[in-house]
PDB file of C-alpha atoms in Angstrom:
ATOM      1  CA  MET A1145      29.297 -17.601  13.586  1.00 88.00           C
ATOM      2  CA  PRO A1146      25.637 -17.455  14.694  1.00 88.00           C
ATOM      3  CA  VAL A1147      22.982 -18.198  12.091  1.00 88.00           C
ATOM      4  CA  PHE A1148      19.779 -16.198  12.244  1.00 83.00           C
ATOM      5  CA  ASP A1149      17.173 -18.221  10.394  1.00 85.00           C
ATOM      6  CA  ARG A1150      14.140 -17.886  12.678  1.00 84.00           C
ATOM      7  CA  PHE A1151      12.236 -14.666  13.093  1.00 80.00           C
ATOM      8  CA  LYS A1152       9.356 -13.606  15.307  1.00 83.00           C
ATOM      9  CA  PRO A1153       7.052 -10.812  14.218  1.00 80.00           C
ATOM     10  CA  THR A1154       7.043  -7.650  16.278  1.00 79.00           C
ATOM     11  CA  ARG A1155       3.885  -6.335  14.622  1.00 80.00           C
ATOM     12  CA  THR A1156       1.043  -7.980  12.742  1.00 86.00           C
ATOM     13  CA  ALA A1157      -1.703  -6.568  10.527  1.00 91.00           C
ATOM     14  CA  THR A1158      -4.899  -7.896   8.976  1.00 94.00           C
ATOM     15  CA  PHE A1159      -4.543  -8.865   5.324  1.00 96.00           C
ATOM     16  CA  PRO A1160      -7.400  -7.143   3.451  1.00 97.00           C
ATOM     17  CA  ALA A1161      -9.390  -8.049   0.361  1.00 97.00           C
ATOM     18  CA  ALA A1162      -8.479  -4.691  -1.194  1.00 97.00           C
ATOM     19  CA  TYR A1163      -7.275  -1.152  -0.675  1.00 98.00           C
ATOM     20  CA  VAL A1164      -8.896   2.026  -1.987  1.00 97.00           C
ATOM     21  CA  ILE A1165      -6.575   4.855  -3.015  1.00 97.00           C
ATOM     22  CA  PRO A1166      -7.992   8.364  -3.565  1.00 97.00           C
ATOM     23  CA  ALA A1167      -8.017   9.613  -7.169  1.00 96.00           C
ATOM     24  CA  ASP A1168      -5.525  12.391  -6.403  1.00 96.00           C
ATOM     25  CA  LEU A1169      -2.757   9.919  -5.440  1.00 96.00           C
ATOM     26  CA  GLY A1170      -1.885   9.014  -9.024  1.00 92.00           C
ATOM     27  CA  ARG A1171       1.855   8.961  -8.278  1.00 92.00           C
ATOM     28  CA  ALA A1172       1.323   6.120  -5.797  1.00 94.00           C
ATOM     29  CA  VAL A1173      -0.775   4.230  -8.359  1.00 95.00           C
ATOM     30  CA  GLU A1174       1.941   4.635 -10.996  1.00 95.00           C
ATOM     31  CA  LEU A1175       4.499   3.119  -8.630  1.00 94.00           C
ATOM     32  CA  LEU A1176       2.232   0.125  -7.970  1.00 96.00           C
ATOM     33  CA  GLN A1177       1.794  -0.381 -11.709  1.00 96.00           C
ATOM     34  CA  LEU A1178       5.554  -0.190 -12.280  1.00 95.00           C
ATOM     35  CA  HIS A1179       5.795  -3.129  -9.883  1.00 95.00           C
ATOM     36  CA  GLY A1180       3.277  -5.048 -12.012  1.00 96.00           C
ATOM     37  CA  VAL A1181       0.255  -4.548  -9.741  1.00 97.00           C
ATOM     38  CA  GLU A1182      -3.174  -4.485 -11.408  1.00 96.00           C
ATOM     39  CA  VAL A1183      -5.133  -1.373 -10.438  1.00 96.00           C
ATOM     40  CA  SER A1184      -8.787  -0.652 -11.220  1.00 95.00           C
ATOM     41  CA  ARG A1185     -10.648   2.637 -11.273  1.00 95.00           C
ATOM     42  CA  LEU A1186     -14.103   2.764  -9.657  1.00 95.00           C
ATOM     43  CA  THR A1187     -16.895   3.695 -12.057  1.00 94.00           C
ATOM     44  CA  ALA A1188     -19.475   4.297  -9.315  1.00 94.00           C
ATOM     45  CA  ASP A1189     -19.582   5.616  -5.760  1.00 95.00           C
ATOM     46  CA  TRP A1190     -19.519   3.099  -2.912  1.00 94.00           C
ATOM     47  CA  ARG A1191     -20.385   3.262   0.781  1.00 95.00           C
ATOM     48  CA  GLY A1192     -19.497   0.528   3.224  1.00 94.00           C
ATOM     49  CA  GLU A1193     -17.289  -0.563   6.077  1.00 96.00           C
ATOM     50  CA  ALA A1194     -13.553  -0.046   5.815  1.00 97.00           C
ATOM     51  CA  GLN A1195     -10.646  -0.062   8.200  1.00 97.00           C
ATOM     52  CA  VAL A1196      -9.364   3.468   8.584  1.00 97.00           C
ATOM     53  CA  PHE A1197      -5.908   4.062  10.072  1.00 97.00           C
ATOM     54  CA  VAL A1198      -5.743   7.053  12.416  1.00 98.00           C
ATOM     55  CA  VAL A1199      -2.229   8.515  12.582  1.00 97.00           C
ATOM     56  CA  ASP A1200      -1.208   8.991  16.227  1.00 97.00           C
ATOM     57  CA  LYS A1201       2.508   9.537  15.702  1.00 96.00           C
ATOM     58  CA  ILE A1202       4.756  10.639  12.846  1.00 93.00           C
ATOM     59  CA  GLU A1203       8.530  10.211  13.016  1.00 93.00           C
ATOM     60  CA  ARG A1204      10.739  11.641  10.284  1.00 89.00           C
ATOM     61  CA  ALA A1205      14.331  10.545   9.815  1.00 89.00           C
ATOM     62  CA  ASN A1206      17.012  13.090  10.703  1.00 90.00           C
ATOM     63  CA  ARG A1207      18.749  12.719   7.367  1.00 88.00           C
ATOM     64  CA  VAL A1208      17.948  12.166   3.720  1.00 84.00           C
ATOM     65  CA  TYR A1209      18.365   8.605   2.449  1.00 82.00           C
ATOM     66  CA  GLN A1210      18.253   7.858  -1.284  1.00 83.00           C
ATOM     67  CA  GLY A1211      16.626  11.235  -1.889  1.00 81.00           C
ATOM     68  CA  HIS A1212      13.871  10.718   0.688  1.00 76.00           C
ATOM     69  CA  THR A1213      13.283  11.647   4.307  1.00 83.00           C
ATOM     70  CA  ARG A1214      11.978   8.332   5.563  1.00 86.00           C
ATOM     71  CA  LEU A1215       8.754   8.415   7.534  1.00 89.00           C
ATOM     72  CA  ARG A1216       7.488   6.079  10.245  1.00 92.00           C
ATOM     73  CA  LEU A1217       3.848   6.089  11.328  1.00 95.00           C
ATOM     74  CA  ALA A1218       2.155   4.751  14.422  1.00 95.00           C
ATOM     75  CA  GLY A1219      -1.550   4.639  15.053  1.00 97.00           C
ATOM     76  CA  ARG A1220      -4.612   2.451  15.196  1.00 96.00           C
ATOM     77  CA  PHE A1221      -7.200   0.999  12.849  1.00 97.00           C
ATOM     78  CA  GLU A1222     -10.884   1.773  13.309  1.00 97.00           C
ATOM     79  CA  LEU A1223     -13.749   0.109  11.449  1.00 97.00           C
ATOM     80  CA  LYS A1224     -15.916   2.899   9.985  1.00 96.00           C
ATOM     81  CA  LYS A1225     -18.595   3.504   7.398  1.00 97.00           C
ATOM     82  CA  SER A1226     -16.664   5.051   4.528  1.00 95.00           C
ATOM     83  CA  ASN A1227     -17.509   6.781   1.277  1.00 95.00           C
ATOM     84  CA  VAL A1228     -15.502   6.015  -1.841  1.00 95.00           C
ATOM     85  CA  SER A1229     -15.919   8.149  -4.952  1.00 95.00           C
ATOM     86  CA  THR A1230     -16.082   7.381  -8.645  1.00 96.00           C
ATOM     87  CA  GLY A1231     -12.546   7.704  -9.988  1.00 96.00           C
ATOM     88  CA  ASP A1232     -10.818   6.397  -6.866  1.00 96.00           C
ATOM     89  CA  TYR A1233      -8.498   3.426  -7.351  1.00 97.00           C
ATOM     90  CA  LEU A1234      -9.206  -0.119  -6.213  1.00 96.00           C
ATOM     91  CA  VAL A1235      -6.278  -2.463  -5.594  1.00 97.00           C
ATOM     92  CA  SER A1236      -7.346  -6.036  -4.940  1.00 96.00           C
ATOM     93  CA  THR A1237      -4.958  -8.248  -2.989  1.00 97.00           C
ATOM     94  CA  ALA A1238      -6.371 -11.310  -4.804  1.00 96.00           C
ATOM     95  CA  GLN A1239      -3.656 -11.189  -7.445  1.00 96.00           C
ATOM     96  CA  PRO A1240      -0.177 -12.704  -7.725  1.00 97.00           C
ATOM     97  CA  LEU A1241       1.453  -9.626  -6.121  1.00 97.00           C
ATOM     98  CA  GLY A1242      -0.978  -9.466  -3.193  1.00 97.00           C
ATOM     99  CA  ILE A1243       1.762  -9.728  -0.554  1.00 96.00           C
ATOM    100  CA  LEU A1244       3.725  -6.913  -2.228  1.00 97.00           C
ATOM    101  CA  ILE A1245       0.573  -4.769  -2.286  1.00 98.00           C
ATOM    102  CA  PHE A1246       0.154  -5.413   1.438  1.00 97.00           C
ATOM    103  CA  HIS A1247       3.743  -4.348   2.181  1.00 95.00           C
ATOM    104  CA  LEU A1248       3.526  -1.215   0.050  1.00 97.00           C
ATOM    105  CA  LEU A1249       0.141   0.082   1.229  1.00 98.00           C
ATOM    106  CA  GLU A1250       0.119  -0.726   4.947  1.00 97.00           C
ATOM    107  CA  PRO A1251       0.646   2.494   6.924  1.00 97.00           C
ATOM    108  CA  GLU A1252       3.119   1.012   9.415  1.00 95.00           C
ATOM    109  CA  SER A1253       5.162  -0.908   6.841  1.00 93.00           C
ATOM    110  CA  GLU A1254       8.876  -0.249   7.127  1.00 90.00           C
ATOM    111  CA  ASP A1255       9.242  -0.098   3.340  1.00 90.00           C
ATOM    112  CA  GLY A1256       5.870   1.137   2.109  1.00 94.00           C
ATOM    113  CA  LEU A1257       4.648   4.138   0.163  1.00 95.00           C
ATOM    114  CA  ALA A1258       4.254   6.223   3.320  1.00 94.00           C
ATOM    115  CA  THR A1259       7.825   5.482   4.388  1.00 92.00           C
ATOM    116  CA  TRP A1260       9.181   6.690   1.039  1.00 91.00           C
ATOM    117  CA  ASN A1261       7.081   9.917   0.974  1.00 91.00           C
ATOM    118  CA  PHE A1262       4.685   8.899  -1.824  1.00 92.00           C
ATOM    119  CA  LEU A1263       1.740   9.989   0.315  1.00 94.00           C
ATOM    120  CA  ASP A1264       3.089  13.338   1.538  1.00 90.00           C
ATOM    121  CA  PRO A1265       1.428  15.786   2.285  1.00 84.00           C
ATOM    122  CA  LYS A1266      -1.720  13.648   2.744  1.00 94.00           C
ATOM    123  CA  ILE A1267      -0.390  12.268   6.031  1.00 95.00           C
ATOM    124  CA  GLN A1268      -1.230  14.427   9.023  1.00 95.00           C
ATOM    125  CA  LEU A1269      -1.118  13.841  12.764  1.00 96.00           C
ATOM    126  CA  HIS A1270      -4.472  12.761  14.274  1.00 97.00           C
ATOM    127  CA  LYS A1271      -6.008  12.452  10.800  1.00 97.00           C
ATOM    128  CA  ASN A1272      -6.924   9.398   8.720  1.00 97.00           C
ATOM    129  CA  TYR A1273      -4.307   7.709   6.547  1.00 97.00           C
ATOM    130  CA  PRO A1274      -5.458   8.410   2.972  1.00 97.00           C
ATOM    131  CA  ILE A1275      -5.704   4.756   1.869  1.00 98.00           C
ATOM    132  CA  LEU A1276      -8.664   2.669   3.046  1.00 98.00           C
ATOM    133  CA  LYS A1277      -8.398  -1.014   3.888  1.00 97.00           C
ATOM    134  CA  ILE A1278     -11.377  -3.097   2.695  1.00 97.00           C
ATOM    135  CA  LEU A1279     -11.760  -6.429   4.505  1.00 96.00           C
ATOM    136  CA  GLU A1280     -14.429  -8.029   2.292  1.00 94.00           C
ATOM    137  CA  PRO A1281     -14.461  -8.162  -1.524  1.00 91.00           C
ATOM    138  CA  LEU A1282     -15.789  -4.839  -2.802  1.00 85.00           C
ATOM    139  CA  ASP A1283     -19.008  -5.065  -4.805  1.00 83.00           C
ATOM    140  CA  CYS A1284     -18.665  -1.944  -6.914  1.00 82.00           C
ATOM    141  CA  PRO A1285     -18.233  -1.491 -10.677  1.00 80.00           C
ATOM    142  CA  SER A1286     -14.685  -0.741 -11.787  1.00 83.00           C
ATOM    143  CA  GLU A1287     -12.466  -0.904 -14.837  1.00 85.00           C
ATOM    144  CA  ILE A1288      -8.799  -1.809 -15.177  1.00 86.00           C
ATOM    145  CA  LYS A1289      -6.571   1.263 -15.274  1.00 81.00           C
ATOM    146  CA  GLU A1290      -4.067   1.150 -18.097  1.00 81.00           C
ATOM    147  CA  SER A1291      -0.525   1.262 -16.831  1.00 76.00           C
ATOM    148  CA  ALA A1292       1.524   4.401 -17.372  1.00 61.00           C
ATOM    149  CA  ALA A1293       4.435   2.006 -17.837  1.00 57.00           C
ATOM    150  CA  ALA A1294       3.073   0.506 -21.045  1.00 52.00           C
ATOM    151  CA  ASP A1295       6.589   0.257 -22.454  1.00 51.00           C
ATOM    152  CA  VAL A1296       7.614  -2.184 -19.699  1.00 50.00           C
ATOM    153  CA  VAL A1297       6.682  -5.674 -20.844  1.00 47.00           C
ATOM    154  CA  LEU A1298       6.924  -8.768 -18.727  1.00 46.00           C
ATOM    155  CA  ILE A1299       8.288 -11.529 -20.929  1.00 44.00           C
ATOM    156  CA  GLY A1300       7.390 -14.242 -18.469  1.00 45.00           C
ATOM    157  CA  PRO A1301       8.726 -16.245 -15.587  1.00 46.00           C
ATOM    158  CA  SER A1302      12.120 -17.823 -15.581  1.00 39.00           C
ATOM    159  CA  THR A1303      13.499 -20.166 -12.988  1.00 39.00           C
ATOM    160  CA  SER A1304      16.979 -19.949 -11.572  1.00 37.00           C
ATOM    161  CA  LEU A1305      18.242 -21.441  -8.346  1.00 36.00           C
ATOM    162  CA  GLY A1306      14.729 -22.562  -7.490  1.00 38.00           C
ATOM    163  CA  MET A1307      13.343 -19.012  -7.421  1.00 38.00           C
ATOM    164  CA  THR A1308      10.863 -17.501  -9.865  1.00 40.00           C
ATOM    165  CA  ASP A1309      11.877 -14.203 -11.429  1.00 41.00           C
ATOM    166  CA  TYR A1310      10.266 -12.076 -14.097  1.00 38.00           C
ATOM    167  CA  ASN A1311      12.339 -10.848 -16.995  1.00 39.00           C
ATOM    168  CA  VAL A1312      11.760  -7.336 -18.280  1.00 39.00           C
TER     169      VAL A1312
END
């Protein structure tokens, strides 16, 4: 039987310092927090360079899967001067779940928030993806947003079979 233990990437993306999520996408923020991601809320406006993803193609699955019509996006990133408003959410990738954040918020991810319809109807053809990608650490005042999942408590890491898990 063949063993497949080497993989080559078919697509790559730049790992950012942070993402900015608009204030009206609270459902997406709640999902991130349920995963244990720390999210901050901006307490001042900010203007600076961000990578903006322009949606060139939208493919929807022909059938419903696990209650969702999966979505696949194709497009391109453009570096633009962007305005971010007080109340928008800041998600830094400089935290233990940075790789998970990257997978969930990248527009072309095969298992991200866009794929699972968390950003509908904000996604439109030839328009900007609603989440901005910030390449440098953002110098803007913010405060930690309390998790809506306050009843979920991480007890701490446990080790089994050489892997680190978190018990809930």
